[in-house]
Coordinates of C-alpha atoms and ligand atoms in Angstrom, one line a residue:
X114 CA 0.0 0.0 0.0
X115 CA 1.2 3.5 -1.1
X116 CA 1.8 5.5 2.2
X117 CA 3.2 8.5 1.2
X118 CA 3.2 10.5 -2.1
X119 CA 5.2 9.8 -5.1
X120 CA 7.0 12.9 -6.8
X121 CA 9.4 14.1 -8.9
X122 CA 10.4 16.6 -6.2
X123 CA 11.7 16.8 -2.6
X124 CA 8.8 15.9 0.1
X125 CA 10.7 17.8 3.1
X126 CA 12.4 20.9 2.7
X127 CA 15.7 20.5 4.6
X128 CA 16.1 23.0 7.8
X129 CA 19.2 25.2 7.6
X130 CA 21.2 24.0 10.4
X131 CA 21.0 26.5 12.9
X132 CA 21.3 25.4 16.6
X133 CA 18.8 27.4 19.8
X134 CA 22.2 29.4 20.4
X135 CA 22.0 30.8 16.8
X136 CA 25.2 29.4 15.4
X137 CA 25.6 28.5 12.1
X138 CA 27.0 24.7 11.5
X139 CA 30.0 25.8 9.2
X140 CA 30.4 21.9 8.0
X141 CA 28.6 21.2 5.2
X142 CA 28.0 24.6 3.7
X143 CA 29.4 25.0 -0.2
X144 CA 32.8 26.8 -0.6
X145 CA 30.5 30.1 -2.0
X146 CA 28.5 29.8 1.2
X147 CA 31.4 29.5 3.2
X148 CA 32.9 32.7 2.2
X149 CA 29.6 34.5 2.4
X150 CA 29.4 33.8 6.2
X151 CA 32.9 34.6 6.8
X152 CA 31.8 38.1 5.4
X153 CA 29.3 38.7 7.5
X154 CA 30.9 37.8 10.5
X155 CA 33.6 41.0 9.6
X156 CA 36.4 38.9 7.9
X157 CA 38.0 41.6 5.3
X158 CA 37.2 41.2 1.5
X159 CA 41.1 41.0 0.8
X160 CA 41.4 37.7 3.2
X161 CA 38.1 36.5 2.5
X162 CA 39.6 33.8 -0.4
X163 CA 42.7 32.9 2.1
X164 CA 40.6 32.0 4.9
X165 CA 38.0 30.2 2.9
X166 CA 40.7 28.2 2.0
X167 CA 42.4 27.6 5.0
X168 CA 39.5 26.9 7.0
X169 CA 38.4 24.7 4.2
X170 CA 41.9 22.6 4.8
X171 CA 41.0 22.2 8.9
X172 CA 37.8 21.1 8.0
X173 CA 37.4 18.6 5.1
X174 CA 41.6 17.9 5.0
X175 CA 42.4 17.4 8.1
X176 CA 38.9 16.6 9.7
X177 CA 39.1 18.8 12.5
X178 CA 36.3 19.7 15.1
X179 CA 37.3 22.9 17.1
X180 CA 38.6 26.2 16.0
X181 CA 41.2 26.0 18.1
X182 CA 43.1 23.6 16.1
X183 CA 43.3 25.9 13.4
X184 CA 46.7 26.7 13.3
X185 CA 47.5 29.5 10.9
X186 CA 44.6 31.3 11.6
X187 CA 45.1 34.2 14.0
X188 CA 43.5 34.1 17.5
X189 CA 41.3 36.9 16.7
X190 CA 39.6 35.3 13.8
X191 CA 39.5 32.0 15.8
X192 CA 37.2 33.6 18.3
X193 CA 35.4 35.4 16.0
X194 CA 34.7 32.1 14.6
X195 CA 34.1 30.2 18.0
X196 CA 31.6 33.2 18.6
X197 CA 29.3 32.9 15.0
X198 CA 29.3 29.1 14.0
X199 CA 30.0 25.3 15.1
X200 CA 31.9 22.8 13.5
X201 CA 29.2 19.8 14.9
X202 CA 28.7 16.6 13.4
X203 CA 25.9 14.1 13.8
X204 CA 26.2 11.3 16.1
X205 CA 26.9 7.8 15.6
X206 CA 24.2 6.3 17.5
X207 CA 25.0 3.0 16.9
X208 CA 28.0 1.4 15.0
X209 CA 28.0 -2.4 14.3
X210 CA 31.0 -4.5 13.4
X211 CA 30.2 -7.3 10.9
X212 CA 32.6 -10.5 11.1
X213 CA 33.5 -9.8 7.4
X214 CA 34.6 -6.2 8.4
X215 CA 31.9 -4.2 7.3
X216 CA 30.7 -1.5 9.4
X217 CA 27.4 0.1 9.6
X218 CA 26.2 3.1 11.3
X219 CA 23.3 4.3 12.6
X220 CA 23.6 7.9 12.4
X221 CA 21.1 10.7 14.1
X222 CA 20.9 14.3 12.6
X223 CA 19.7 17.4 15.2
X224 CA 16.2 16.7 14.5
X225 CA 16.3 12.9 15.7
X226 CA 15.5 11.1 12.4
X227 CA 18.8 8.6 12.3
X228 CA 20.0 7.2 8.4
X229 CA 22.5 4.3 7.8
X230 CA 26.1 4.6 6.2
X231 CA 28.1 1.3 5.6
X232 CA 31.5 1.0 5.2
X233 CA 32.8 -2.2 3.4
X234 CA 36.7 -3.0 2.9
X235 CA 38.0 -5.2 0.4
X236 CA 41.3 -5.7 -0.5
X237 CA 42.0 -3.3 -3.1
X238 CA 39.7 -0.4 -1.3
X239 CA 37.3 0.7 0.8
X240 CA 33.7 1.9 -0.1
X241 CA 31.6 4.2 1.9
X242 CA 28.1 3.5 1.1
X243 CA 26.0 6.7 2.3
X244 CA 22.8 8.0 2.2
X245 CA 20.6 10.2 0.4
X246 CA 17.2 10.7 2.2
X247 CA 15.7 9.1 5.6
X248 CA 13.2 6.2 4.3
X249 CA 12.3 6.3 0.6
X250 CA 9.1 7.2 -1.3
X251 CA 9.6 4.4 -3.9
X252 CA 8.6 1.3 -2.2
X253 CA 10.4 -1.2 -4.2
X254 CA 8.7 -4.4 -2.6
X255 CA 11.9 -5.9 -2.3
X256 CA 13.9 -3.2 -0.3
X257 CA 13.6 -2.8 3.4
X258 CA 14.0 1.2 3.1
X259 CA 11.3 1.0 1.0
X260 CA 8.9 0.1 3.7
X261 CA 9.7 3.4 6.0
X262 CA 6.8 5.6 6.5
X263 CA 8.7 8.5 7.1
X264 CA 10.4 10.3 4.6
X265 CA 12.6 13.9 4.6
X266 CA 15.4 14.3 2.4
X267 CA 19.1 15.0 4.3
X268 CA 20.7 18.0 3.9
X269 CA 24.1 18.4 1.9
X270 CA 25.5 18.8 5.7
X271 CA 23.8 15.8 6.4
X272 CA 25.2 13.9 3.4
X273 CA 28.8 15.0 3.7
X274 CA 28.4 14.2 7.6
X275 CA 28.4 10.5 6.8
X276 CA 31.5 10.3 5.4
X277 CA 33.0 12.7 8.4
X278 CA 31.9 10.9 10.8
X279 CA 33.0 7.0 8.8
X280 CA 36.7 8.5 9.2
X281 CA 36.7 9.6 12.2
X282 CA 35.3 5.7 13.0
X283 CA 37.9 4.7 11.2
X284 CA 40.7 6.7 12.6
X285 CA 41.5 8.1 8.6
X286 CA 42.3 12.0 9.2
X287 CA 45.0 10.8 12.5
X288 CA 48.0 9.8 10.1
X289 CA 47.5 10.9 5.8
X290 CA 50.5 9.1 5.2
X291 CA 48.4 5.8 6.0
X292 CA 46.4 6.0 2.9
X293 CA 43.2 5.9 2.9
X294 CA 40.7 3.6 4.5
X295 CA 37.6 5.1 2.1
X296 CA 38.9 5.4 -1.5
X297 CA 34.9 4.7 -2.7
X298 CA 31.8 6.0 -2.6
X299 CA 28.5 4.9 -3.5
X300 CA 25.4 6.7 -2.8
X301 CA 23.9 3.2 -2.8
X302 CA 22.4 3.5 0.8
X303 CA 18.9 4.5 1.8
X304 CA 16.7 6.9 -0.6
X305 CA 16.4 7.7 -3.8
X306 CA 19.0 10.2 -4.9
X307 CA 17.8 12.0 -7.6
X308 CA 14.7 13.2 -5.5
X309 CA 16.8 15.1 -3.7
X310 CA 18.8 16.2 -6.8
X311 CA 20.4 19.6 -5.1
X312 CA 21.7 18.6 -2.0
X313 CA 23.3 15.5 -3.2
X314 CA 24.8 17.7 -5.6
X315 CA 26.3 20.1 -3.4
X316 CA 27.3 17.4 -1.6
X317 CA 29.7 15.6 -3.7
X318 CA 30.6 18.5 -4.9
X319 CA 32.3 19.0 -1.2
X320 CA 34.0 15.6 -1.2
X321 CA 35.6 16.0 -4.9
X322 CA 36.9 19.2 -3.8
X323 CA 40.9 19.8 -5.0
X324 CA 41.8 21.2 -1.4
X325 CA 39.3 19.0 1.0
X326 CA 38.2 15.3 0.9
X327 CA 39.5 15.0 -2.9
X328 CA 37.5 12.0 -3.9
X329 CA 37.9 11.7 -7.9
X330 CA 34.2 11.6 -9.7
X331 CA 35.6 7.9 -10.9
X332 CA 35.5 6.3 -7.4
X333 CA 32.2 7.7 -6.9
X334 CA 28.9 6.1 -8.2
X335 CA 25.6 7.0 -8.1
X336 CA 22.4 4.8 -8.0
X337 CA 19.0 5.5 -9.1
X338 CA 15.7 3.6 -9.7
X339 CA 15.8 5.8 -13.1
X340 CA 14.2 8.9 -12.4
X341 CA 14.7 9.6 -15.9
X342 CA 14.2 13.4 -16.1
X343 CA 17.3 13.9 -13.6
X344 CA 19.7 11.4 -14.8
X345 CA 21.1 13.7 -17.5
X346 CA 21.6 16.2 -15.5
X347 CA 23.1 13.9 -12.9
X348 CA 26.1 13.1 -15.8
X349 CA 26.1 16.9 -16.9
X350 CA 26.6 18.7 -13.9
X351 CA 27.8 15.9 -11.3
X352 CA 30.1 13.8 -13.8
X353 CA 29.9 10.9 -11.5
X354 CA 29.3 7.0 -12.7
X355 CA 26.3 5.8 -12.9
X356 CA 24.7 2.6 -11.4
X357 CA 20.8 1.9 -12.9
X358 CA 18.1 -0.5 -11.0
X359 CA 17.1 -2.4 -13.8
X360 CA 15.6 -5.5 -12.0
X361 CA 13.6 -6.9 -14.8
X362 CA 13.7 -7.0 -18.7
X363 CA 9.7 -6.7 -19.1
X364 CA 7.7 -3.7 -17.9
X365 CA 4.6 -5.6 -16.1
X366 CA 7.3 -7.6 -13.8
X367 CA 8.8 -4.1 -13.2
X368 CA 6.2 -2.1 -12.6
X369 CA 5.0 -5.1 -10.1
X370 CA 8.3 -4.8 -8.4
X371 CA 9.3 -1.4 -8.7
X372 CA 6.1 1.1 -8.9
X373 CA 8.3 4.0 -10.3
X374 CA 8.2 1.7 -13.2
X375 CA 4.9 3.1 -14.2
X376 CA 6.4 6.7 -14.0
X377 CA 9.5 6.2 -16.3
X378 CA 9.3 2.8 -18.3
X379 CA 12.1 0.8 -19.1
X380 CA 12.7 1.7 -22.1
X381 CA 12.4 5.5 -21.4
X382 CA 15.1 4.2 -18.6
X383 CA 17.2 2.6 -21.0
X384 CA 17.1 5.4 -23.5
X385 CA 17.9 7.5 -20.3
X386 CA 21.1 5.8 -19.7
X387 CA 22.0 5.8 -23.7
X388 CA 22.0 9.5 -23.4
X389 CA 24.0 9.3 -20.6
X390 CA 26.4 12.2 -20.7
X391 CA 30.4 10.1 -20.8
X392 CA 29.3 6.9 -21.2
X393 CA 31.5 5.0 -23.4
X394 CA 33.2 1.8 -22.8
X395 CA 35.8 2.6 -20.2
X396 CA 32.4 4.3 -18.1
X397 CA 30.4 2.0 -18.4
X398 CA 26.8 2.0 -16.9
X399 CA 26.5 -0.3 -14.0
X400 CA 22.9 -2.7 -14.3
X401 CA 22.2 -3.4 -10.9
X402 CA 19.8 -6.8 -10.9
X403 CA 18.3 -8.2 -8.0
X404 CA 18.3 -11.9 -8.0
X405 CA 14.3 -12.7 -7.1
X406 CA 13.5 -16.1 -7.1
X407 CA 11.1 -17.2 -9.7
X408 CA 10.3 -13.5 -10.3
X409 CA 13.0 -12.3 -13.0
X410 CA 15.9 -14.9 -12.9
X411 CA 15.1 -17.5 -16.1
X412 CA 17.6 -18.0 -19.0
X413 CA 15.2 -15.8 -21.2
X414 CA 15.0 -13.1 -18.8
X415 CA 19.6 -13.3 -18.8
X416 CA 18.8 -13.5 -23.0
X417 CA 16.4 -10.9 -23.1
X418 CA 18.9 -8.9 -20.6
X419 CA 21.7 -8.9 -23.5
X420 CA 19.5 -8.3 -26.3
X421 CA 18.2 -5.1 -24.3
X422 CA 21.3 -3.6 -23.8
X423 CA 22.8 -4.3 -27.4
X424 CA 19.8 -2.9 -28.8
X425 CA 20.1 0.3 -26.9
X426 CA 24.2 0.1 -27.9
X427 CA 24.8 0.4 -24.1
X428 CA 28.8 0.7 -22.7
X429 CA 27.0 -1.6 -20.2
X430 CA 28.1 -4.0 -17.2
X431 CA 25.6 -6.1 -14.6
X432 CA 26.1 -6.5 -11.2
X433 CA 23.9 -9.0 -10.2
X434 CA 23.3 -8.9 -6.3
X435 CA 21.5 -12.0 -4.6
X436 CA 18.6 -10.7 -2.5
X437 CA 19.3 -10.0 0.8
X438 CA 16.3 -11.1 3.4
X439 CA 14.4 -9.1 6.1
X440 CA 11.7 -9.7 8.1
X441 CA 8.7 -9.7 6.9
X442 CA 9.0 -10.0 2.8
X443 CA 7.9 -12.3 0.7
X444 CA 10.7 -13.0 -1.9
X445 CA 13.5 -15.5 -2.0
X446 CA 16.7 -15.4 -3.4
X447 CA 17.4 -17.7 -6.4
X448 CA 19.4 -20.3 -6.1
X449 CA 23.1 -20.2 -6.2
X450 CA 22.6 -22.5 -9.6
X451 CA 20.7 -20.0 -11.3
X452 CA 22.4 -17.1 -10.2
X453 CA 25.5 -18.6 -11.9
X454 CA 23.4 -19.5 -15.3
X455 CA 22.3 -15.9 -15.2
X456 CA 25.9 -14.5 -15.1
X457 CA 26.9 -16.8 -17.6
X458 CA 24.6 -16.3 -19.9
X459 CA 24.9 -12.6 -19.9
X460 CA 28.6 -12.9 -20.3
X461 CA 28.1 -15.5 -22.9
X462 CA 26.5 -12.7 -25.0
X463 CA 29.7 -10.5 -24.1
X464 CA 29.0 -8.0 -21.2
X465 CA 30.7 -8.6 -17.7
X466 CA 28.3 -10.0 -14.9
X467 CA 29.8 -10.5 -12.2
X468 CA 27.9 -11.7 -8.8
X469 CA 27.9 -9.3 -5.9
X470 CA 29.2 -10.8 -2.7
X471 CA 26.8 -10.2 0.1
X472 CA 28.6 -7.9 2.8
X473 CA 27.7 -7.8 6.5
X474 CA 24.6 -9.5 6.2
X475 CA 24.9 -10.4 10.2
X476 CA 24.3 -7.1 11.0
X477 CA 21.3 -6.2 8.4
X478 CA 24.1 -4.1 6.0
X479 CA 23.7 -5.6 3.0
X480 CA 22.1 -4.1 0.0
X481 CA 18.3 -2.6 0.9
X482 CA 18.5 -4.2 4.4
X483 CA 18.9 -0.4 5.3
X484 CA 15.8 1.0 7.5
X485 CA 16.2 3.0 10.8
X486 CA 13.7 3.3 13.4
X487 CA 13.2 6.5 12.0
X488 CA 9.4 5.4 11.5
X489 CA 8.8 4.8 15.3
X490 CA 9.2 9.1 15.5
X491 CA 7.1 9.5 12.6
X492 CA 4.1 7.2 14.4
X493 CA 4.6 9.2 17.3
X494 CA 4.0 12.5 15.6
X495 CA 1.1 10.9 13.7
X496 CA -0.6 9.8 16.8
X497 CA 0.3 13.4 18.4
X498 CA -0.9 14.9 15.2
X499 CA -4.5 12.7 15.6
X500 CA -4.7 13.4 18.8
X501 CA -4.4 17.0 18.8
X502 CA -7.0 17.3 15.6
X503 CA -9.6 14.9 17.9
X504 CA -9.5 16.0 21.0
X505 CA -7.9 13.1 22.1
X506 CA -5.2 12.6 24.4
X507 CA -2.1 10.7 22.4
Ligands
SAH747 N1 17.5 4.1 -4.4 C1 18.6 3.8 -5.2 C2 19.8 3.5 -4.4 C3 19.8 2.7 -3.2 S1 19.5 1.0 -3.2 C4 18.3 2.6 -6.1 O1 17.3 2.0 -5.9 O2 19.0 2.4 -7.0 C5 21.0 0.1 -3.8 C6 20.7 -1.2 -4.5 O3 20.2 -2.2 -3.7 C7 19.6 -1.0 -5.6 O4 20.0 -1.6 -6.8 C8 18.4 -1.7 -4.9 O5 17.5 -2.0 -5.9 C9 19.1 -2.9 -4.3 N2 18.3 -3.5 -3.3 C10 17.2 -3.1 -2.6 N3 16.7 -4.0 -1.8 C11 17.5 -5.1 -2.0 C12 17.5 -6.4 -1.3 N4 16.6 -6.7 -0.4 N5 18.4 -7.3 -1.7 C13 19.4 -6.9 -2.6 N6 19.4 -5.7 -3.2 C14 18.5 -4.8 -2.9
SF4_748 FE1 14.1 3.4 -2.6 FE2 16.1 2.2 -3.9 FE3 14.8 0.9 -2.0 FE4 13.6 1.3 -4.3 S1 15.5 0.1 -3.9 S2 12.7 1.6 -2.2 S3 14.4 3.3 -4.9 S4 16.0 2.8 -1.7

């Protein structure tokens, strides 16, 4: 049953983060906005571009959380600082440490609502798996996130907040000569990101920064459902890879599995990812597919698979993930067998397919085991909200 509307556009307008004492959370804010406030607070015009950049360094470079530690910024601007903003980041409510190394936290913004990063090592890197929105509108029957009620979309703060607080978890910013434990991201975890096209934007836009976090756009990939109108844009003016929920190769067993289906078609999706803006064969589009039991895993549906993507001349590889169980659905995953006949048969007609290893299922990471209890807060409200509309007490 559809809970909660289904739009093109953001359902919540983030909050600016402001805390009761006034102060202005400088983390998160884009290097533009950054030097705005440092005007207003009285920083002169001719330092303004030095000390965006130096406070830029502390903050996204080397991952501090007090003014103080600034070093080459004078004590007067320090307290100036200290006086106007905050450098706060959201706490880790809960972190859990899967036997397979994967971490996954449970992380809760100023307003209470939590969301779920993951952190996965491997040997060759490390992939942070964040975020977009708390819950999702889509309700993909096969995704745990899908089944929230409540749904706001994080700020870029909120967004660039996950990664903060995964190195500081991880102990990254302590020694840079190290390396780095995150050299990945995927904006795989809960929401849709498109939906909330801007702040993911800005967001990334933070992380690849030259003089802060310096992720390259090639270690990052984003995933949608295919909210086709955004996805161009998403290659225009992000310029990250692109992962695509394909799921199924005929529209009636997509539409039954993923409703957005009915907004934006597969082939609309496919055409979508054909227009893609730098795909070509050493980008190539990732097709995520869901391994459902008896729901889209025959040989014709791995045929039908390669013909699809030939047809539409796609620079294309398939990652098929085996469905990850929670409580309460009513899909299987297909059999090991099968999942192998799939990948062969798609490689058999020439594109890679490899099988996605299943990471920290013990503790409810794996791909759309994501939910928070989120929900719980939103039940509250809605029996507060009842109650003061009837009368009644809550
Ligand atoms: N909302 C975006 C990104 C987050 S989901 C999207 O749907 O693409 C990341 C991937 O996990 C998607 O391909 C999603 O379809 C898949 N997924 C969701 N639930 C799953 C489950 N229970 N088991 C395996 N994969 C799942
Ligand atoms: Fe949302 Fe993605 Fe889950 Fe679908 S699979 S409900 S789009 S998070």
């Amino acid at each position: 049953m559809q809970t909660h509307p289904t739009g093109d556009e953001p359902i919540v307008q983030p909050r600016v983060d402001i805390d009761p004492h006034s102060k202005l959370n400088i983390l998160g804010l884009d290097r533009e906005t950054l030097k705005a406030a440092l005007a207003d607070i009285g920083v002169p015009d001719k330092a303004l571009n030095m000390r965006t950049k130096q406070i830029w360094g502390w903050l996204y470079h080397r991952g501090v959380s007090d003014f103080a530690a600034m070093h080459n910024i004078s004590k007067d601007i320090k307290a100036l600082l200290a006086e106007h903003f905050l450098i706060k980041r959201p706490e880790i409510s809960e972190a859990q440490y899967s036997e397979d190394g994967t971490r996954k936290y449970l992380i809760k913004f100023a307003d209470g609502n939590e969301a779920e990063a993951v952190y996965i090592p491997d040997e060759d890197r490390g992939t942070l798996c964040i975020s977009s929105q708390v819950g999702c509108t889509l309700n993909c029957k096969f995704c745990h996130t899908g089944t929230m009620r409540l749904v706001r979309n994080l700020t870029a703060a909120e967004i660039v907040a996950q990664l903060l607080v995964a190195r500081d978890d991880l102990g990254e910013w302590d020694d840079p000569t190290l390396g780095r434990r995150i050299t990945n991201i995927v904006m795989m975890g809960m929401g849709e990101p498109l939906y909330n096209f801007d702040n993911v934007k800005k967001a990334l836009e933070i992380m690849m920064d030259p003089e802060g976090i310096q992720m390259s756009r090639r270690r990052i990939t984003l995933s949608t459902s295919g909210v086709v109108p955004h996805m161009e844009r998403c290659g225009k003016e992000i310029g990250v890879n692109l992962a695509v929920s394909l799921h199924a190769v005929r529209d009636d067993v997509r539409s039954d599995i993923m409703p957005i289906n009915k907004k934006y078609g597969l082939h609309e999706v496919l055409r979508a990812c054909a227009n893609y803006p730098g795909a070509h064969n050493a980008r190539r589009i990732t097709f995520e597919y869901v391994m459902l039991k008896g729901i889209n895993d025959s040989d014709d549906d791995a045929r039908e698979l390669v013909r699809l993507l030939k047809q539409y001349d796609l620079p294309a590889k398939v990652n098929l993930i085996p469905f990850n169980p929670w409580p309460g659905v009513n899909y299987e995953c297909s059999s090991w067998k099968q999942i192998k006949r799939f990948s062969d048969i798609v490689y058999g007609g020439g594109i890679s397919a490899p099988i996605r290893t299943p990471r920290g299922r013990d503790i409810m990471a794996a791909c759309g085991q994501l939910k928070s209890a989120s929900e719980k807060v939103s039940k509250a409200d809605a029996r507060r909200a009842l109650a003061a509309s009837t009368g009644l007490v809550a």
